[in-house]
Tab-separated table of N, CA, C and O and ligand atoms in Angstrom:
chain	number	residue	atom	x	y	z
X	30	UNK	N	-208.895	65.381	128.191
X	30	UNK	CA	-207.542	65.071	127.692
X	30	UNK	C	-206.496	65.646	128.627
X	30	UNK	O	-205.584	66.401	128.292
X	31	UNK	N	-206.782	65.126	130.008
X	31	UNK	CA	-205.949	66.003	130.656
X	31	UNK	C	-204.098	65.506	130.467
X	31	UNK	O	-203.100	66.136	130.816
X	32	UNK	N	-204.210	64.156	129.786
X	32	UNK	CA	-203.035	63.781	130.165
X	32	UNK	C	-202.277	64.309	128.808
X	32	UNK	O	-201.228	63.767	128.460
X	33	UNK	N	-202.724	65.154	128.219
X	33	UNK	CA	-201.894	66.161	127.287
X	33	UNK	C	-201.673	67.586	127.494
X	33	UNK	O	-202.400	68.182	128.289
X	34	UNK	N	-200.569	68.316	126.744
X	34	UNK	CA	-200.753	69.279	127.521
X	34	UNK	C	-201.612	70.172	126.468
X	34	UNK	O	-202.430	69.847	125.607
X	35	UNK	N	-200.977	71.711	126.978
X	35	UNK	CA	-202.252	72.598	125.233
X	35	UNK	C	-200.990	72.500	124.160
X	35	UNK	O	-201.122	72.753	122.963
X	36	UNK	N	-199.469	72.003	124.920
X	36	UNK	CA	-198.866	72.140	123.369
X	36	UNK	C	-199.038	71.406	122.762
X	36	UNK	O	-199.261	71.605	121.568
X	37	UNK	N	-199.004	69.628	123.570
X	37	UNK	CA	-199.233	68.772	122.523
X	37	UNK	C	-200.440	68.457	121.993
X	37	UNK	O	-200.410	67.650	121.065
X	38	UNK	N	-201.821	69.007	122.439
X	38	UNK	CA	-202.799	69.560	121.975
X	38	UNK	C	-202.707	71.088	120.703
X	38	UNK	O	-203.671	71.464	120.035
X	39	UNK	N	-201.679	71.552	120.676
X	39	UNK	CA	-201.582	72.053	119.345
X	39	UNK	C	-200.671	71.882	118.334
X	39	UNK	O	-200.631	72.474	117.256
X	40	UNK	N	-199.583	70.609	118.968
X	40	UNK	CA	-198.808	70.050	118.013
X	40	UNK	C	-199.690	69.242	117.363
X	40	UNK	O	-199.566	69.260	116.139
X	41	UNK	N	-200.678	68.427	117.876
X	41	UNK	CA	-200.957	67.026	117.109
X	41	UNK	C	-202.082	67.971	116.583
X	41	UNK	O	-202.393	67.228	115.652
X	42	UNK	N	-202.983	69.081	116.440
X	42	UNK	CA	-203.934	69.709	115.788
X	42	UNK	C	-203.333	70.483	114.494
X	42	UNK	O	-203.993	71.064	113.632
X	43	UNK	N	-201.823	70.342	114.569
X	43	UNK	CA	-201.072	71.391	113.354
X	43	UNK	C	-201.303	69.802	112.203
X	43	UNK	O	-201.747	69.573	111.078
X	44	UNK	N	-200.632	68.951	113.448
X	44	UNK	CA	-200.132	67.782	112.192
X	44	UNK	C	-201.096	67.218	111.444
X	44	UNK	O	-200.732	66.587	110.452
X	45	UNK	N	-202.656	67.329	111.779
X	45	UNK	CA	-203.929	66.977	111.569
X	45	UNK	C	-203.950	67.993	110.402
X	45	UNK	O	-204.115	67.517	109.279
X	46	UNK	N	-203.818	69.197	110.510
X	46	UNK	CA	-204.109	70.184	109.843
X	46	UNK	C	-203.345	69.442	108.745
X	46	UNK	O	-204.026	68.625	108.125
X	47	UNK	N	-201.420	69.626	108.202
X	47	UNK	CA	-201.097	69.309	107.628
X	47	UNK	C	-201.122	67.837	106.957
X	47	UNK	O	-200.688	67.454	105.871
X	48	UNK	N	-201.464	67.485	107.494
X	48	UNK	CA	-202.055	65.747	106.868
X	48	UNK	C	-203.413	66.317	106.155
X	48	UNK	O	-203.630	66.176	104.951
X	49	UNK	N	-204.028	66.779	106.787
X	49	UNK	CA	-205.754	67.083	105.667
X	49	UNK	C	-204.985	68.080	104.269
X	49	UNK	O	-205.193	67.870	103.074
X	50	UNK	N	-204.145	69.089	104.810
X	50	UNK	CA	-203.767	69.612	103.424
X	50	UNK	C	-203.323	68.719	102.376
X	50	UNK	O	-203.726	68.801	101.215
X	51	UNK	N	-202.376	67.749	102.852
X	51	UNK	CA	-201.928	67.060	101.033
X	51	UNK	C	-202.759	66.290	101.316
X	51	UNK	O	-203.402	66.642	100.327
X	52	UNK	N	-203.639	65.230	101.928
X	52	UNK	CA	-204.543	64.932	101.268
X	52	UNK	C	-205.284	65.536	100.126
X	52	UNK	O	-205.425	64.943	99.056
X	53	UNK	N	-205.799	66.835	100.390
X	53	UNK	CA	-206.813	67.747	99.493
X	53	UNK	C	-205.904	68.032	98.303
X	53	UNK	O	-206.223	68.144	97.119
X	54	UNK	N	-204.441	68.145	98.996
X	54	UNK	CA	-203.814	68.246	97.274
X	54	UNK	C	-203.788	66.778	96.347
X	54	UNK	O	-204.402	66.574	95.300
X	55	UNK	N	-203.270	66.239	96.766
X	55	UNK	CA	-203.530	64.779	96.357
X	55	UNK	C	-204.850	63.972	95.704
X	55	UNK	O	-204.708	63.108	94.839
X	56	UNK	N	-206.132	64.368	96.232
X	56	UNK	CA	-207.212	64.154	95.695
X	56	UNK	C	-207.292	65.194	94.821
X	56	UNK	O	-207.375	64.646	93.722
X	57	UNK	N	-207.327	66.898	94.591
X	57	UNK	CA	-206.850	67.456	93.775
X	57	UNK	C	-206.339	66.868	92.478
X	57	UNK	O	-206.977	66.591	91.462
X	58	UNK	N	-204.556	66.687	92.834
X	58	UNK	CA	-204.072	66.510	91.567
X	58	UNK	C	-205.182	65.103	91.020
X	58	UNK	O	-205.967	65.411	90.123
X	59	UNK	N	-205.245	63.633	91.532
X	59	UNK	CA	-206.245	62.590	91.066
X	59	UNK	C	-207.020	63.257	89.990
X	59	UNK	O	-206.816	63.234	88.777
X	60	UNK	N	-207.924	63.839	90.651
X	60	UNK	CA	-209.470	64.439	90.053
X	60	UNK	C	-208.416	65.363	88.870
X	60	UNK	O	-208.902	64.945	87.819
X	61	UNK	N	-207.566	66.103	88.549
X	61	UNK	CA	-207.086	66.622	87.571
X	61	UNK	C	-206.890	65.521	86.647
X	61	UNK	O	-207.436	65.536	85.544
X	62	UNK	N	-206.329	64.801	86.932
X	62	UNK	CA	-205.671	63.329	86.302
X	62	UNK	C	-206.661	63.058	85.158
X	62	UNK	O	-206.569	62.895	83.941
X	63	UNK	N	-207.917	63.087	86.316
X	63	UNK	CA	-209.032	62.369	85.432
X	63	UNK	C	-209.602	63.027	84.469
X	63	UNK	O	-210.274	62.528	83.567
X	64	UNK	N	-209.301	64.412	84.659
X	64	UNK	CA	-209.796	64.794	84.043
X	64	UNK	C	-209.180	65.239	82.590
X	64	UNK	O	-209.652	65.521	81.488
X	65	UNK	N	-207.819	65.147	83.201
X	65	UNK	CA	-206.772	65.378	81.686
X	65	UNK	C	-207.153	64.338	80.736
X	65	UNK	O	-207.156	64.419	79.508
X	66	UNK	N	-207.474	63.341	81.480
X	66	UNK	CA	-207.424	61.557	80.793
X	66	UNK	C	-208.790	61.863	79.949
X	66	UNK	O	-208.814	61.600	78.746
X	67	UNK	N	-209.993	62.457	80.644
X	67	UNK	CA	-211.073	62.616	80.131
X	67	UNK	C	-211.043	63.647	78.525
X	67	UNK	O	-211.621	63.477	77.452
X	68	UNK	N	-210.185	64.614	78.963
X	68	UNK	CA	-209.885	65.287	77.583
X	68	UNK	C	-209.167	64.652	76.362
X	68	UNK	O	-209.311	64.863	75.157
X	69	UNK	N	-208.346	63.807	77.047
X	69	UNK	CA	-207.243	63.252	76.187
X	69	UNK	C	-208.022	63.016	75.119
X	69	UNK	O	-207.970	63.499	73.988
X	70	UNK	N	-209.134	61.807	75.837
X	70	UNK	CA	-209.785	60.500	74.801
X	70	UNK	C	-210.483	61.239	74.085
X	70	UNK	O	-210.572	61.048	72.872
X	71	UNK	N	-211.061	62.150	74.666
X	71	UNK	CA	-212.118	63.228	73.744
X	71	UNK	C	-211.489	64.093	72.661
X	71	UNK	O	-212.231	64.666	71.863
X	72	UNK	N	-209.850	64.255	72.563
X	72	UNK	CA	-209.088	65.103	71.490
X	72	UNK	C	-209.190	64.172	70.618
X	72	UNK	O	-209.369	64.586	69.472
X	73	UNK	N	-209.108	62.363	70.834
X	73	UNK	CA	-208.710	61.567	70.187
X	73	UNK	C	-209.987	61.349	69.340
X	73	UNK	O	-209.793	60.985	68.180
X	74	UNK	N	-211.295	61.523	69.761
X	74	UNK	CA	-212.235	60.974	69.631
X	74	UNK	C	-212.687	59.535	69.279
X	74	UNK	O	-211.899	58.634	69.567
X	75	UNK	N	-213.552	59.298	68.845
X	75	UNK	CA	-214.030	57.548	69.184
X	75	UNK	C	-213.398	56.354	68.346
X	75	UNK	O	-213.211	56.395	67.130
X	76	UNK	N	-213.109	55.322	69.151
X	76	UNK	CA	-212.656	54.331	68.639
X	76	UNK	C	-211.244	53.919	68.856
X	76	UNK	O	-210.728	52.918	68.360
X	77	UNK	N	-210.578	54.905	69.758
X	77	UNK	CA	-209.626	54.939	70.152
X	77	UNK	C	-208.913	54.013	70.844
X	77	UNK	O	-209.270	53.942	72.020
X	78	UNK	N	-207.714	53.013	70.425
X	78	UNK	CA	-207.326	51.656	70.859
X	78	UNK	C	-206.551	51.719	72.147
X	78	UNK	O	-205.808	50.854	72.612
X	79	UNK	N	-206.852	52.880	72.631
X	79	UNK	CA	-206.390	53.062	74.210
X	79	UNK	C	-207.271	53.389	74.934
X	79	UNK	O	-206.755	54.048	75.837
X	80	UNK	N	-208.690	53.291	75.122
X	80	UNK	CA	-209.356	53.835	75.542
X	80	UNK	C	-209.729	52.598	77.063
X	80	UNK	O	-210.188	53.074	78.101
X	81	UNK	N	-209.443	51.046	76.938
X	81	UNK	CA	-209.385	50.568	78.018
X	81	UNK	C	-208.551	51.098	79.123
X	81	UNK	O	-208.846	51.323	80.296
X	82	UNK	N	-207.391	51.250	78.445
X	82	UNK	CA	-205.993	52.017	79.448
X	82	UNK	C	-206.645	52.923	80.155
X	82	UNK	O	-206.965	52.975	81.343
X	83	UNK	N	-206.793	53.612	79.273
X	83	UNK	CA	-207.557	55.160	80.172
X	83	UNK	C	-208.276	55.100	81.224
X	83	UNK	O	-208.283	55.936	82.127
X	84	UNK	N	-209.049	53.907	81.150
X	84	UNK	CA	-210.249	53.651	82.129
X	84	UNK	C	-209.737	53.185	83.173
X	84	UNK	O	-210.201	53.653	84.213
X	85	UNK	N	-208.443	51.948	83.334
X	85	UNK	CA	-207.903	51.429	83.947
X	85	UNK	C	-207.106	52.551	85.055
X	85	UNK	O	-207.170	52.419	86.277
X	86	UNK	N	-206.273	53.787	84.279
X	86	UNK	CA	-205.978	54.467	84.990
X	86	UNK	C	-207.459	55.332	85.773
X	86	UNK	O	-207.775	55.108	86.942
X	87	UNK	N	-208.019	56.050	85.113
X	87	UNK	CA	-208.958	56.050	86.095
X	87	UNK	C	-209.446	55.990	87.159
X	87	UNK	O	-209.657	56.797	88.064
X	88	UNK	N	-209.710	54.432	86.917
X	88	UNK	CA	-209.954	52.937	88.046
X	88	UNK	C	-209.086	53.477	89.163
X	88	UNK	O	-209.290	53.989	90.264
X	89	UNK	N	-208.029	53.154	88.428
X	89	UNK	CA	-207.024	53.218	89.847
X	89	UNK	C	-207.186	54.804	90.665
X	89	UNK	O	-207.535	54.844	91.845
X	90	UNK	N	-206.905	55.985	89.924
X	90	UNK	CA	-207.366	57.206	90.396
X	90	UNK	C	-208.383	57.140	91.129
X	90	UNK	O	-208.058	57.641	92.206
X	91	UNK	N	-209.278	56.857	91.157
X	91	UNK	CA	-210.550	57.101	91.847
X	91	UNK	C	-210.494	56.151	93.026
X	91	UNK	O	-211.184	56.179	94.045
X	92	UNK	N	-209.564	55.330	92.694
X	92	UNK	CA	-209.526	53.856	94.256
X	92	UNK	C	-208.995	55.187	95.290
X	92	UNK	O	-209.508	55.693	96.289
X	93	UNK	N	-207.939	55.427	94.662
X	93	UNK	CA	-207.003	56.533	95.166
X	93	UNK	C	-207.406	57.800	96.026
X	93	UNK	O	-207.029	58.283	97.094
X	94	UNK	N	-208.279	58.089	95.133
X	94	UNK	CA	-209.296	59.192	96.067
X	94	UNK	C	-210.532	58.827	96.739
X	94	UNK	O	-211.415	59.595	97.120
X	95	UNK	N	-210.496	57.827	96.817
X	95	UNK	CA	-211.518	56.945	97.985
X	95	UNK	C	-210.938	56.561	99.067
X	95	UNK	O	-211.448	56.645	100.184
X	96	UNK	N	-209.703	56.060	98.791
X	96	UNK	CA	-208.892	55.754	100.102
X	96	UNK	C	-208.691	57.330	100.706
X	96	UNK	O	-209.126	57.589	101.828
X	97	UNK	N	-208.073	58.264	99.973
X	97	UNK	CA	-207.663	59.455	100.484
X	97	UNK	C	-209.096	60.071	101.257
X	97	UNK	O	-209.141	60.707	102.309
X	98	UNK	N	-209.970	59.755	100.576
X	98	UNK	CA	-211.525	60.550	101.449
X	98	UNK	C	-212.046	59.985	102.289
X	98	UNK	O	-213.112	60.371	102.768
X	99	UNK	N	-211.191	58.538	102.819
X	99	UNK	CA	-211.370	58.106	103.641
X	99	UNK	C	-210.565	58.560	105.082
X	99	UNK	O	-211.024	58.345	106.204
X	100	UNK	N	-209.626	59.047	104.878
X	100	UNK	CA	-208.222	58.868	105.117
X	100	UNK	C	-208.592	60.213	106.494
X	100	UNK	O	-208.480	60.312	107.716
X	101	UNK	N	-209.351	61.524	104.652
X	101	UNK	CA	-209.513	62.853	105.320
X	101	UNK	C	-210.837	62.871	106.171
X	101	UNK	O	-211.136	63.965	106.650
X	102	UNK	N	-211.696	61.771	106.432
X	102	UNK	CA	-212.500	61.892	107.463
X	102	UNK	C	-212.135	61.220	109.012
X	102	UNK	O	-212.700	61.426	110.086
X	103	UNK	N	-211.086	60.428	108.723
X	103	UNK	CA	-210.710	60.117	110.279
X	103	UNK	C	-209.591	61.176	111.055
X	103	UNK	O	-209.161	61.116	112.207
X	104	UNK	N	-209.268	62.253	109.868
X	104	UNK	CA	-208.187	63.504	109.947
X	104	UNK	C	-209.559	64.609	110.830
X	104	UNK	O	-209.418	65.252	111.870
X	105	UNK	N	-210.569	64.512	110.123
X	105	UNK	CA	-211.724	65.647	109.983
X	105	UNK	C	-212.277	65.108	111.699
X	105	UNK	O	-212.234	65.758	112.744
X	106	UNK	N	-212.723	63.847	111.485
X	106	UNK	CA	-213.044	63.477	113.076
X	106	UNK	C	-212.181	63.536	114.336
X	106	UNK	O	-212.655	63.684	115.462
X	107	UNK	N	-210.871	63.408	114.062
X	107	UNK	CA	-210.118	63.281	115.007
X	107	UNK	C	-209.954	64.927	115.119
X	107	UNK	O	-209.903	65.294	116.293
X	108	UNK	N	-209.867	65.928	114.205
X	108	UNK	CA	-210.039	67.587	114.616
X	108	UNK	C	-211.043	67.994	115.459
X	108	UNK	O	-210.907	68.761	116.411
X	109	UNK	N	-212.587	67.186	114.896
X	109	UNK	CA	-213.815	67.299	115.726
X	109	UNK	C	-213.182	67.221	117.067
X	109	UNK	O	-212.813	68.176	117.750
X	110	UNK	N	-213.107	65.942	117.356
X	110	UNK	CA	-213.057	65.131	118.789
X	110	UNK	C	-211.638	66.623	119.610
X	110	UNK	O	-211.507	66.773	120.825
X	111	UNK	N	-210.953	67.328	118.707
X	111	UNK	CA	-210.108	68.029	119.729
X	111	UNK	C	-210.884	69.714	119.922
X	111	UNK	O	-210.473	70.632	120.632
X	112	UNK	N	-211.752	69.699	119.284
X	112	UNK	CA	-212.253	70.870	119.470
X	112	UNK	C	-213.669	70.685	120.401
X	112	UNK	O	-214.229	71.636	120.947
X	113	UNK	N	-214.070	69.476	120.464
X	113	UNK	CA	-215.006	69.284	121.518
X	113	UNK	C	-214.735	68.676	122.879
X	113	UNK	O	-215.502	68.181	123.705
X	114	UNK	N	-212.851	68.933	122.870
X	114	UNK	CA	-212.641	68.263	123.591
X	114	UNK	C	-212.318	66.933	124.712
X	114	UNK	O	-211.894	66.842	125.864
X	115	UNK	N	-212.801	65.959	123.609
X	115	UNK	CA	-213.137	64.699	123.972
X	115	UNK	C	-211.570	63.736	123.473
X	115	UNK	O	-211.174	62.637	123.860
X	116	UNK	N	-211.181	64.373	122.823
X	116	UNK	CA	-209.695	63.787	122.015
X	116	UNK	C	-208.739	63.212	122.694
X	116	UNK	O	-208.150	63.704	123.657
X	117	UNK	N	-208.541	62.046	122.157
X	117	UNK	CA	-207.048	61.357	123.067
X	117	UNK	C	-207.794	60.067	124.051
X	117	UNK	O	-207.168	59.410	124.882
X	118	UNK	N	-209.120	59.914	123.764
X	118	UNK	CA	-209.805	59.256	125.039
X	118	UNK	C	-210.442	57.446	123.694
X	118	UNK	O	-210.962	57.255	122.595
X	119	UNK	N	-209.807	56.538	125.036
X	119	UNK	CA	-210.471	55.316	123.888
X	119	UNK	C	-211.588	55.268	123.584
X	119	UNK	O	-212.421	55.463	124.469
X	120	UNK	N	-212.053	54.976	122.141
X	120	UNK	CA	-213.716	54.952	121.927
X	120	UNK	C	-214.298	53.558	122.314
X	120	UNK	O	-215.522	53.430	122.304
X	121	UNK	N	-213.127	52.008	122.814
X	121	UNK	CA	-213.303	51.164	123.623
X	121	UNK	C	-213.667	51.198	124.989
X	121	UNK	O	-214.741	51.116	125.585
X	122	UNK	N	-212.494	51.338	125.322
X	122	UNK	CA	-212.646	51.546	127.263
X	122	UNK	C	-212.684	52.621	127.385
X	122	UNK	O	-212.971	52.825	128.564
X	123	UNK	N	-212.525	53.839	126.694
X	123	UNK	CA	-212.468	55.137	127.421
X	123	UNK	C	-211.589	55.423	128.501
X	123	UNK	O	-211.939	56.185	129.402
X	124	UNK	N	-210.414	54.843	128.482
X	124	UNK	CA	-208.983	55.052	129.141
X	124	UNK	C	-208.094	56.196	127.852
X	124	UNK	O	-208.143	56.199	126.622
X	125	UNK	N	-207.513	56.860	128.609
X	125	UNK	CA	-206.784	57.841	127.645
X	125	UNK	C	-205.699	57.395	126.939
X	125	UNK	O	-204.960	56.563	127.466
X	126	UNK	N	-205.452	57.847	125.718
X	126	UNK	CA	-204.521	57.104	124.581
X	126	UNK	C	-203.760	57.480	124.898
X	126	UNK	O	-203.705	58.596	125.413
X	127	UNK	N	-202.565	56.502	124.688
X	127	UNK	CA	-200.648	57.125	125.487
X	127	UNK	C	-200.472	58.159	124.563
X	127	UNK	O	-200.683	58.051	123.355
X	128	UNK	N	-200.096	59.130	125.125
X	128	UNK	CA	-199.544	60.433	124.429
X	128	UNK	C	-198.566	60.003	123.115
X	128	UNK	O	-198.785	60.315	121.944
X	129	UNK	N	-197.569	59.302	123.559
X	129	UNK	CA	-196.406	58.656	122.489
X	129	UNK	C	-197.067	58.144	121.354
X	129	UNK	O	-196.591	58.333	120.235
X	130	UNK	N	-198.498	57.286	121.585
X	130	UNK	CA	-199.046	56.964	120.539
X	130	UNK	C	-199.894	57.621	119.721
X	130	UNK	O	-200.258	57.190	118.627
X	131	UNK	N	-200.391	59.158	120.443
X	131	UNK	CA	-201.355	59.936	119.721
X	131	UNK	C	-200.219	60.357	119.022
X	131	UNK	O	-200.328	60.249	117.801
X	132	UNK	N	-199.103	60.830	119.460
X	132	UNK	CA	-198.109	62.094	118.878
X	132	UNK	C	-197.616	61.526	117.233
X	132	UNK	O	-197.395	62.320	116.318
X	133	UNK	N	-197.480	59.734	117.060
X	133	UNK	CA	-197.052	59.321	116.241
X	133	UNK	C	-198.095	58.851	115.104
X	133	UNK	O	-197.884	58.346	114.001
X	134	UNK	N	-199.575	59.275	115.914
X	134	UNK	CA	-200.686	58.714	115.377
X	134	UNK	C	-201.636	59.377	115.667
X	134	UNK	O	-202.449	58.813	116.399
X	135	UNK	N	-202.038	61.231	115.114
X	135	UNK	CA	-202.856	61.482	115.843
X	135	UNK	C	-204.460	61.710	115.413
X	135	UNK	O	-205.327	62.531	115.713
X	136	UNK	N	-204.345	60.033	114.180
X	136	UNK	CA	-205.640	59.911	114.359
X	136	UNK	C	-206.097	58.532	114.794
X	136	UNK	O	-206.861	57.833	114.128
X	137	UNK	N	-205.562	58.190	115.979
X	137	UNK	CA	-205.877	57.376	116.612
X	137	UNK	C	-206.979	57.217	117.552
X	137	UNK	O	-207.053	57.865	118.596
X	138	UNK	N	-207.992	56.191	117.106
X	138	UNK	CA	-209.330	55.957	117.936
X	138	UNK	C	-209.278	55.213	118.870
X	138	UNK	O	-210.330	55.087	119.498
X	139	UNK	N	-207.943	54.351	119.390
X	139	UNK	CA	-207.931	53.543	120.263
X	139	UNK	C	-206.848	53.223	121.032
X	139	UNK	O	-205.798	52.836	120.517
X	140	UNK	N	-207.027	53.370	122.487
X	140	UNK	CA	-205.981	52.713	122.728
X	140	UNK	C	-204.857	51.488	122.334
X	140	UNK	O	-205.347	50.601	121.635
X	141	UNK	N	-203.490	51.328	122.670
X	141	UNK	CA	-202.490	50.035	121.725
X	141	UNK	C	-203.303	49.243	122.040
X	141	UNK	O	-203.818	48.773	121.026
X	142	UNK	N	-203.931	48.602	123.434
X	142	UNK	CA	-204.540	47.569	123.890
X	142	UNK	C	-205.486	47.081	123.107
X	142	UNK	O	-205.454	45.931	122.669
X	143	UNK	N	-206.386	47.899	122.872
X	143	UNK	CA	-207.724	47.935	122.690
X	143	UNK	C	-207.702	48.104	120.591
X	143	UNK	O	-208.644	47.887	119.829
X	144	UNK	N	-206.456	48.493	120.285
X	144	UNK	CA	-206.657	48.356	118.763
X	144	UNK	C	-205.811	46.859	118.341
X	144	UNK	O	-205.893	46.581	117.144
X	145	UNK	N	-205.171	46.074	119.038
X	145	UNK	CA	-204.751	44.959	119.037
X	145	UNK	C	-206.001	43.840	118.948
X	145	UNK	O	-206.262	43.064	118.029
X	146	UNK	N	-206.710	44.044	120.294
X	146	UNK	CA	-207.533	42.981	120.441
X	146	UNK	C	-208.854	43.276	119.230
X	146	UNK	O	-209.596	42.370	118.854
X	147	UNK	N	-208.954	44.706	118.740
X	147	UNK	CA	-210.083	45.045	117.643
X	147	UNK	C	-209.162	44.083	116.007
X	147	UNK	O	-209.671	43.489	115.056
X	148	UNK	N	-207.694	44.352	116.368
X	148	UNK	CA	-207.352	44.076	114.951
X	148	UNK	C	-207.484	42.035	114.906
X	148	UNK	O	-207.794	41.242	114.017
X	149	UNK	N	-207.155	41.914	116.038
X	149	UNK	CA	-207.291	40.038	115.818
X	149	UNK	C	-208.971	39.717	115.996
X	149	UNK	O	-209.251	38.646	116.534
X	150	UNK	N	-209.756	40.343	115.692
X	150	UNK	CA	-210.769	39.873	115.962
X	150	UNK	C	-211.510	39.758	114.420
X	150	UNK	O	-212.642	39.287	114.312
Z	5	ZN	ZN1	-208.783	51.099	125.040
Protein backbone atom coordinates (compact mmCIF):
# COMPACT_ATOMS: atom_id res chain seq x y z
CA UNK A 1 0.00 0.00 0.00
CA UNK A 2 2.64 2.16 -0.76
CA UNK A 3 0.50 4.70 -2.39
CA UNK A 4 -0.90 5.58 1.15
CA UNK A 5 0.67 7.06 3.68
CA UNK A 6 0.77 5.54 7.71
CA UNK A 7 -1.69 8.50 8.30
CA UNK A 8 -4.06 7.65 5.88
CA UNK A 9 -3.40 4.14 6.83
CA UNK A 10 -4.55 5.14 10.33
CA UNK A 11 -7.25 7.43 9.33
CA UNK A 12 -9.13 4.86 7.23
CA UNK A 13 -8.26 1.99 10.20
CA UNK A 14 -9.99 4.56 12.91
CA UNK A 15 -13.01 4.91 10.45
CA UNK A 16 -13.19 1.00 10.09
CA UNK A 17 -12.94 0.86 13.72
CA UNK A 18 -15.84 3.35 14.14
CA UNK A 19 -18.11 1.91 11.51
CA UNK A 20 -17.69 -1.78 13.27
CA UNK A 21 -18.66 0.05 16.60
CA UNK A 22 -22.33 1.18 15.69
CA UNK A 23 -22.71 -1.56 13.75
CA UNK A 24 -22.29 -3.80 17.07
CA UNK A 25 -24.48 -1.18 18.67
CA UNK A 26 -27.09 -1.42 16.20
CA UNK A 27 -27.23 -5.20 16.01
CA UNK A 28 -27.20 -4.83 19.83
CA UNK A 29 -30.08 -2.58 20.18
CA UNK A 30 -32.09 -5.20 17.11
CA UNK A 31 -31.34 -8.35 19.21
CA UNK A 32 -32.76 -6.21 22.37
CA UNK A 33 -35.80 -5.37 20.24
CA UNK A 34 -36.35 -8.91 19.87
CA UNK A 35 -36.11 -9.65 22.66
CA UNK A 36 -38.37 -7.02 24.40
CA UNK A 37 -40.96 -8.21 21.61
CA UNK A 38 -40.24 -11.79 22.86
CA UNK A 39 -41.23 -10.78 26.47
CA UNK A 40 -43.96 -8.64 25.47
CA UNK A 41 -46.03 -11.65 23.85
CA UNK A 42 -45.04 -13.83 26.73
CA UNK A 43 -46.56 -11.05 29.51
CA UNK A 44 -49.54 -11.27 27.18
CA UNK A 45 -49.61 -14.88 26.97
CA UNK A 46 -51.39 -17.07 24.28
CA UNK A 47 -53.77 -16.14 21.83
CA UNK A 48 -52.80 -12.85 21.56
CA UNK A 49 -54.36 -10.82 18.40
CA UNK A 50 -51.02 -9.19 17.84
CA UNK A 51 -48.93 -11.79 17.79
CA UNK A 52 -48.53 -11.73 13.71
CA UNK A 53 -47.27 -8.01 14.20
CA UNK A 54 -44.74 -9.10 16.49
CA UNK A 55 -43.35 -11.56 14.18
CA UNK A 56 -43.44 -9.18 11.34
CA UNK A 57 -41.39 -6.81 13.38
CA UNK A 58 -39.06 -9.38 14.14
CA UNK A 59 -38.84 -10.34 10.47
CA UNK A 60 -37.77 -7.14 9.77
CA UNK A 61 -35.19 -6.97 12.87
CA UNK A 62 -33.41 -9.85 12.02
CA UNK A 63 -33.27 -8.77 7.99
CA UNK A 64 -31.63 -5.87 9.80
CA UNK A 65 -29.06 -7.69 11.58
CA UNK A 66 -28.17 -9.78 8.66
CA UNK A 67 -27.54 -6.97 6.54
CA UNK A 68 -25.56 -5.32 9.49
CA UNK A 69 -23.43 -8.82 9.91
CA UNK A 70 -22.89 -8.55 6.68
CA UNK A 71 -21.89 -5.14 6.56
CA UNK A 72 -19.41 -5.96 9.85
CA UNK A 73 -17.53 -8.62 7.90
CA UNK A 74 -16.45 -6.57 4.91
CA UNK A 75 -15.48 -3.81 7.97
CA UNK A 76 -13.65 -7.05 9.77
CA UNK A 77 -11.92 -8.04 6.30
CA UNK A 78 -10.99 -4.86 5.13
CA UNK A 79 -9.12 -4.41 9.00
CA UNK A 80 -7.59 -7.95 8.16
CA UNK A 81 -6.30 -6.91 4.71
CA UNK A 82 -4.61 -3.56 6.69
CA UNK A 83 -2.94 -5.42 9.24
CA UNK A 84 -1.50 -7.93 6.81
CA UNK A 85 -0.77 -5.36 4.86
CA UNK A 86 -2.18 -6.15 1.63
CA UNK A 87 -4.97 -3.21 1.88
CA UNK A 88 -5.87 -0.68 -0.73
CA UNK A 89 -4.76 -3.27 -3.56
CA UNK A 90 -7.61 -4.52 -6.31
CA UNK A 91 -8.79 -8.07 -5.60
CA UNK A 92 -9.41 -7.77 -9.71
CA UNK A 93 -6.30 -6.47 -11.30
CA UNK A 94 -4.36 -5.90 -8.32
CA UNK A 95 -3.66 -2.20 -9.29
CA UNK A 96 -3.91 -0.01 -6.13
CA UNK A 97 -7.29 1.61 -5.15
CA UNK A 98 -7.30 5.57 -5.60
CA UNK A 99 -6.70 6.81 -2.22
CA UNK A 100 -9.85 9.37 -2.71
CA UNK A 101 -11.82 6.28 -3.14
CA UNK A 102 -10.52 4.18 -0.18
CA UNK A 103 -10.76 7.44 2.10
CA UNK A 104 -14.59 7.75 1.13
CA UNK A 105 -14.90 3.98 1.06
CA UNK A 106 -12.66 2.21 3.17
CA UNK A 107 -14.15 -0.93 2.61
CA UNK A 108 -13.53 -1.04 -0.74
CA UNK A 109 -12.47 -4.35 -2.64
CA UNK A 110 -12.05 -2.83 -5.92
CA UNK A 111 -10.81 -0.58 -7.91
CA UNK A 112 -13.72 2.39 -9.66
CA UNK A 113 -12.77 0.50 -12.90
CA UNK A 114 -12.95 -2.79 -11.96
CA UNK A 115 -16.22 -2.37 -9.54
CA UNK A 116 -18.12 -0.80 -12.58
CA UNK A 117 -17.42 -3.49 -15.00
CA UNK A 118 -18.18 -6.25 -11.78
CA UNK A 119 -21.47 -4.14 -11.19
CA UNK A 120 -22.83 -4.34 -15.08
CA UNK A 121 -22.11 -7.75 -15.30
ZN1 LIG B 1 -9.15 -3.10 -10.51
Amino acid sequence: MKHLSSDDVRKLHMQLVEMRTRLLDEIHTAEADITAAHEAREGEGRGGSDTSEISRFEELRRSEIEIDENHLRTIEEAEHRISEGHYGVCMDCGKPIARERLLALPTAVRCKVCEESALSH
